[in-house]
């Protein structure tokens, strides 16, 4: 059985690699990188280190000396949606990019090298949801999970699961586990028997200005306190606290409008 990843404790643990299809990185491209850094520093306690020069103005968000995210700056003339983007692991990003194209998706950036860290591409699925593909250049070292400020889950919000689940299954080899319910259209994506991401069909409940998109969940100690902190820092609550299978969850937006969810207890580990 191929493991999506070895288990990681509070202080991180060594990993050889991420199995293909595993969410392994998350990044955000913004117009005001300095203000965005301060927002997430105050919210999650992140520190920042320089990122690959090939990506332009770009920093790595660090928590307890472990990378947890990346933040880059958009060129002034690029008016793209500000959104968190998950990267799905690949052993060969060029081959994955070709598979994306042959299955009806689009590759918008790359494949290209990201310094000595690895190789990447940014793509869209057939419904238009943006995601990244990441091929690590070497062993992963350590990965921090399961504590406040770390990503713990990724979920695709789309019109319906049937229209797009086959795309991800074919490109990344996921096993699918549909939720058997007349009221919920949801598929959990597994690798080696382990859940790594979800697809949630919400029909016309999708925001008109967003369309299908991936949602990143970050762990926090308490969602009510974290949501109040987001508002204090200039962001706002998009969807108030609710109880989900992951735990108490709230969806918020940072000052530039990037939406993300926060959960105070997550049974599923990130990537």
PDB file of C-alpha atoms in Angstrom, residues 14-178:
ATOM      1  CA  UNK A  14      10.995  13.022   8.599  1.00  0.00           C
ATOM      2  CA  UNK A  15       9.272  12.135   5.314  1.00  0.00           C
ATOM      3  CA  UNK A  16      10.755  10.602   2.196  1.00  0.00           C
ATOM      4  CA  UNK A  17       8.181  12.038  -0.211  1.00  0.00           C
ATOM      5  CA  UNK A  18       4.520  12.775  -0.727  1.00  0.00           C
ATOM      6  CA  UNK A  19       2.591  10.189  -2.712  1.00  0.00           C
ATOM      7  CA  UNK A  20       1.309  11.606  -6.028  1.00  0.00           C
ATOM      8  CA  UNK A  21      -1.949  13.518  -5.558  1.00  0.00           C
ATOM      9  CA  UNK A  22      -1.328  14.388  -1.916  1.00  0.00           C
ATOM     10  CA  UNK A  23      -1.846  18.074  -1.069  1.00  0.00           C
ATOM     11  CA  UNK A  24       1.694  19.056  -0.134  1.00  0.00           C
ATOM     12  CA  UNK A  25       1.942  22.841  -0.308  1.00  0.00           C
ATOM     13  CA  UNK A  26      -0.341  25.876  -0.222  1.00  0.00           C
ATOM     14  CA  UNK A  27       0.391  29.350  -1.527  1.00  0.00           C
ATOM     15  CA  UNK A  28      -1.201  32.769  -1.891  1.00  0.00           C
ATOM     16  CA  UNK A  29      -0.459  35.457  -4.491  1.00  0.00           C
ATOM     17  CA  UNK A  30      -1.391  39.002  -3.436  1.00  0.00           C
ATOM     18  CA  UNK A  31      -0.872  42.644  -4.380  1.00  0.00           C
ATOM     19  CA  UNK A  32       0.369  43.829  -0.979  1.00  0.00           C
ATOM     20  CA  UNK A  33       2.798  41.213   0.284  1.00  0.00           C
ATOM     21  CA  UNK A  34       4.014  43.238   3.279  1.00  0.00           C
ATOM     22  CA  UNK A  35       0.515  43.855   4.669  1.00  0.00           C
ATOM     23  CA  UNK A  36      -0.469  40.239   4.005  1.00  0.00           C
ATOM     24  CA  UNK A  37       2.561  38.983   5.902  1.00  0.00           C
ATOM     25  CA  UNK A  38       1.607  41.070   8.913  1.00  0.00           C
ATOM     26  CA  UNK A  39      -1.985  39.818   8.827  1.00  0.00           C
ATOM     27  CA  UNK A  40      -0.976  36.148   8.904  1.00  0.00           C
ATOM     28  CA  UNK A  41       1.850  36.770  11.362  1.00  0.00           C
ATOM     29  CA  UNK A  42      -0.676  38.256  13.792  1.00  0.00           C
ATOM     30  CA  UNK A  43      -3.315  35.583  13.102  1.00  0.00           C
ATOM     31  CA  UNK A  44      -1.248  32.388  12.989  1.00  0.00           C
ATOM     32  CA  UNK A  45       2.109  33.386  14.452  1.00  0.00           C
ATOM     33  CA  UNK A  46       3.949  32.761  11.185  1.00  0.00           C
ATOM     34  CA  UNK A  47       7.470  34.005  10.595  1.00  0.00           C
ATOM     35  CA  UNK A  48       8.818  34.486   7.083  1.00  0.00           C
ATOM     36  CA  UNK A  49      11.924  33.471   5.113  1.00  0.00           C
ATOM     37  CA  UNK A  50      12.946  34.285   1.518  1.00  0.00           C
ATOM     38  CA  UNK A  51      11.534  31.966  -1.141  1.00  0.00           C
ATOM     39  CA  UNK A  52      12.867  30.872  -4.559  1.00  0.00           C
ATOM     40  CA  UNK A  53      14.027  33.890  -6.592  1.00  0.00           C
ATOM     41  CA  UNK A  54      12.508  32.389  -9.735  1.00  0.00           C
ATOM     42  CA  UNK A  55       9.045  33.098  -8.280  1.00  0.00           C
ATOM     43  CA  UNK A  56       9.678  36.840  -7.937  1.00  0.00           C
ATOM     44  CA  UNK A  57       8.859  38.538  -4.622  1.00  0.00           C
ATOM     45  CA  UNK A  58       7.992  35.419  -2.613  1.00  0.00           C
ATOM     46  CA  UNK A  59       8.349  34.353   1.018  1.00  0.00           C
ATOM     47  CA  UNK A  60       7.988  31.075   2.884  1.00  0.00           C
ATOM     48  CA  UNK A  61       5.742  31.144   5.931  1.00  0.00           C
ATOM     49  CA  UNK A  62       7.448  29.319   8.786  1.00  0.00           C
ATOM     50  CA  UNK A  63       6.097  27.969  12.071  1.00  0.00           C
ATOM     51  CA  UNK A  64       8.531  26.439  14.574  1.00  0.00           C
ATOM     52  CA  UNK A  65      11.192  26.345  11.823  1.00  0.00           C
ATOM     53  CA  UNK A  66       8.925  24.341   9.498  1.00  0.00           C
ATOM     54  CA  UNK A  67       7.481  25.607   6.204  1.00  0.00           C
ATOM     55  CA  UNK A  68       3.680  25.830   6.303  1.00  0.00           C
ATOM     56  CA  UNK A  69       2.779  28.068   3.321  1.00  0.00           C
ATOM     57  CA  UNK A  70       4.090  30.475   0.689  1.00  0.00           C
ATOM     58  CA  UNK A  71       3.087  34.051  -0.126  1.00  0.00           C
ATOM     59  CA  UNK A  72       4.046  35.849  -3.326  1.00  0.00           C
ATOM     60  CA  UNK A  73       3.361  39.214  -4.921  1.00  0.00           C
ATOM     61  CA  UNK A  74       1.395  39.633  -8.129  1.00  0.00           C
ATOM     62  CA  UNK A  75       2.720  42.011 -10.789  1.00  0.00           C
ATOM     63  CA  UNK A  76       0.860  45.349 -10.693  1.00  0.00           C
ATOM     64  CA  UNK A  77      -0.790  44.674 -14.050  1.00  0.00           C
ATOM     65  CA  UNK A  78      -2.118  41.228 -13.088  1.00  0.00           C
ATOM     66  CA  UNK A  79      -5.680  41.439 -11.821  1.00  0.00           C
ATOM     67  CA  UNK A  80      -6.265  37.842 -10.805  1.00  0.00           C
ATOM     68  CA  UNK A  81      -8.535  36.505  -8.050  1.00  0.00           C
ATOM     69  CA  UNK A  82      -6.739  36.536  -4.699  1.00  0.00           C
ATOM     70  CA  UNK A  83      -7.037  32.956  -3.449  1.00  0.00           C
ATOM     71  CA  UNK A  84      -5.197  30.261  -1.540  1.00  0.00           C
ATOM     72  CA  UNK A  85      -4.017  27.553  -3.924  1.00  0.00           C
ATOM     73  CA  UNK A  86      -3.221  23.960  -2.912  1.00  0.00           C
ATOM     74  CA  UNK A  87      -0.429  22.089  -4.677  1.00  0.00           C
ATOM     75  CA  UNK A  88      -0.870  18.376  -5.371  1.00  0.00           C
ATOM     76  CA  UNK A  89       2.242  16.218  -5.336  1.00  0.00           C
ATOM     77  CA  UNK A  90       3.661  14.659  -8.473  1.00  0.00           C
ATOM     78  CA  UNK A  91       6.687  12.492  -9.263  1.00  0.00           C
ATOM     79  CA  UNK A  92       6.825  14.059 -12.750  1.00  0.00           C
ATOM     80  CA  UNK A  93       5.166  17.468 -13.086  1.00  0.00           C
ATOM     81  CA  UNK A  94       5.631  17.514 -16.869  1.00  0.00           C
ATOM     82  CA  UNK A  95       3.767  14.229 -17.258  1.00  0.00           C
ATOM     83  CA  UNK A  96       1.055  15.401 -14.862  1.00  0.00           C
ATOM     84  CA  UNK A  97       0.645  18.645 -16.824  1.00  0.00           C
ATOM     85  CA  UNK A  98       0.148  16.621 -19.984  1.00  0.00           C
ATOM     86  CA  UNK A  99      -2.421  14.449 -18.217  1.00  0.00           C
ATOM     87  CA  UNK A 100      -4.267  17.591 -17.080  1.00  0.00           C
ATOM     88  CA  UNK A 101      -4.510  18.765 -20.697  1.00  0.00           C
ATOM     89  CA  UNK A 102      -5.580  15.378 -22.063  1.00  0.00           C
ATOM     90  CA  UNK A 103      -8.363  15.145 -19.450  1.00  0.00           C
ATOM     91  CA  UNK A 104      -9.884  18.520 -20.302  1.00  0.00           C
ATOM     92  CA  UNK A 105      -8.020  20.773 -17.883  1.00  0.00           C
ATOM     93  CA  UNK A 106      -5.773  23.742 -18.622  1.00  0.00           C
ATOM     94  CA  UNK A 107      -2.177  24.458 -17.635  1.00  0.00           C
ATOM     95  CA  UNK A 108      -1.746  28.196 -17.111  1.00  0.00           C
ATOM     96  CA  UNK A 109       1.773  28.370 -15.681  1.00  0.00           C
ATOM     97  CA  UNK A 110       4.757  26.086 -16.231  1.00  0.00           C
ATOM     98  CA  UNK A 111       5.930  23.518 -15.756  1.00  0.00           C
ATOM     99  CA  UNK A 112       8.882  25.519 -14.444  1.00  0.00           C
ATOM    100  CA  UNK A 113      11.689  25.181 -11.915  1.00  0.00           C
ATOM    101  CA  UNK A 114      11.372  26.790  -8.482  1.00  0.00           C
ATOM    102  CA  UNK A 115      15.030  27.092  -7.638  1.00  0.00           C
ATOM    103  CA  UNK A 116      16.469  24.085  -5.854  1.00  0.00           C
ATOM    104  CA  UNK A 117      13.160  23.323  -4.114  1.00  0.00           C
ATOM    105  CA  UNK A 118      11.410  21.602  -7.000  1.00  0.00           C
ATOM    106  CA  UNK A 119       9.357  22.043 -10.123  1.00  0.00           C
ATOM    107  CA  UNK A 120       5.790  23.282 -10.433  1.00  0.00           C
ATOM    108  CA  UNK A 121       2.822  23.990 -12.640  1.00  0.00           C
ATOM    109  CA  UNK A 122      -0.448  25.823 -12.045  1.00  0.00           C
ATOM    110  CA  UNK A 123      -3.533  24.394 -13.696  1.00  0.00           C
ATOM    111  CA  UNK A 124      -7.336  24.534 -13.842  1.00  0.00           C
ATOM    112  CA  UNK A 125      -9.692  21.579 -13.796  1.00  0.00           C
ATOM    113  CA  UNK A 126     -12.423  21.378 -16.479  1.00  0.00           C
ATOM    114  CA  UNK A 127     -14.796  23.453 -14.297  1.00  0.00           C
ATOM    115  CA  UNK A 128     -12.210  26.215 -13.814  1.00  0.00           C
ATOM    116  CA  UNK A 129     -10.915  25.534 -10.269  1.00  0.00           C
ATOM    117  CA  UNK A 130      -7.238  26.469  -9.924  1.00  0.00           C
ATOM    118  CA  UNK A 131      -4.711  24.129  -8.311  1.00  0.00           C
ATOM    119  CA  UNK A 132      -0.957  23.651  -8.367  1.00  0.00           C
ATOM    120  CA  UNK A 133       1.193  20.631  -9.127  1.00  0.00           C
ATOM    121  CA  UNK A 134       4.441  20.234  -7.194  1.00  0.00           C
ATOM    122  CA  UNK A 135       7.420  17.947  -7.812  1.00  0.00           C
ATOM    123  CA  UNK A 136       9.848  18.120  -4.894  1.00  0.00           C
ATOM    124  CA  UNK A 137      13.532  18.154  -5.836  1.00  0.00           C
ATOM    125  CA  UNK A 138      14.563  15.937  -2.949  1.00  0.00           C
ATOM    126  CA  UNK A 139      13.519  14.463   0.413  1.00  0.00           C
ATOM    127  CA  UNK A 140      10.933  16.512   2.272  1.00  0.00           C
ATOM    128  CA  UNK A 141      12.825  16.810   5.526  1.00  0.00           C
ATOM    129  CA  UNK A 142      10.233  17.550   8.203  1.00  0.00           C
ATOM    130  CA  UNK A 143       6.597  18.580   7.969  1.00  0.00           C
ATOM    131  CA  UNK A 144       4.630  20.219  10.762  1.00  0.00           C
ATOM    132  CA  UNK A 145       0.994  19.227  11.186  1.00  0.00           C
ATOM    133  CA  UNK A 146      -1.784  19.085  13.718  1.00  0.00           C
ATOM    134  CA  UNK A 147      -1.337  22.378  15.509  1.00  0.00           C
ATOM    135  CA  UNK A 148      -2.684  25.929  15.162  1.00  0.00           C
ATOM    136  CA  UNK A 149      -1.486  27.733  12.072  1.00  0.00           C
ATOM    137  CA  UNK A 150      -1.021  24.665   9.872  1.00  0.00           C
ATOM    138  CA  UNK A 151      -3.181  23.560   6.898  1.00  0.00           C
ATOM    139  CA  UNK A 152      -5.215  20.470   7.782  1.00  0.00           C
ATOM    140  CA  UNK A 153      -7.636  19.877   4.898  1.00  0.00           C
ATOM    141  CA  UNK A 154      -8.400  20.921   1.312  1.00  0.00           C
ATOM    142  CA  UNK A 155     -11.825  20.840  -0.270  1.00  0.00           C
ATOM    143  CA  UNK A 156     -12.933  21.564  -3.816  1.00  0.00           C
ATOM    144  CA  UNK A 157     -16.196  23.513  -3.980  1.00  0.00           C
ATOM    145  CA  UNK A 158     -17.777  22.911  -7.365  1.00  0.00           C
ATOM    146  CA  UNK A 159     -21.151  22.570  -9.084  1.00  0.00           C
ATOM    147  CA  UNK A 160     -21.428  18.806  -8.654  1.00  0.00           C
ATOM    148  CA  UNK A 161     -18.992  16.011  -7.925  1.00  0.00           C
ATOM    149  CA  UNK A 162     -19.876  13.911 -10.966  1.00  0.00           C
ATOM    150  CA  UNK A 163     -18.687  16.563 -13.431  1.00  0.00           C
ATOM    151  CA  UNK A 164     -15.149  16.771 -12.082  1.00  0.00           C
ATOM    152  CA  UNK A 165     -14.317  13.821  -9.799  1.00  0.00           C
ATOM    153  CA  UNK A 166     -13.319  11.649 -12.778  1.00  0.00           C
ATOM    154  CA  UNK A 167     -10.791  14.299 -13.839  1.00  0.00           C
ATOM    155  CA  UNK A 168      -8.940  14.195 -10.518  1.00  0.00           C
ATOM    156  CA  UNK A 169      -9.196  10.421 -10.301  1.00  0.00           C
ATOM    157  CA  UNK A 170      -7.662   9.986 -13.748  1.00  0.00           C
ATOM    158  CA  UNK A 171      -4.892  12.584 -13.364  1.00  0.00           C
ATOM    159  CA  UNK A 172      -3.810  11.713  -9.806  1.00  0.00           C
ATOM    160  CA  UNK A 173      -5.044   8.148  -9.239  1.00  0.00           C
ATOM    161  CA  UNK A 174      -7.351   8.891  -6.313  1.00  0.00           C
ATOM    162  CA  UNK A 175      -9.691   6.336  -4.832  1.00  0.00           C
ATOM    163  CA  UNK A 176     -13.134   7.864  -4.276  1.00  0.00           C
ATOM    164  CA  UNK A 177     -15.540   7.451  -1.372  1.00  0.00           C
ATOM    165  CA  UNK A 178     -18.893   9.158  -2.001  1.00  0.00           C
TER     166      UNK A 178
END
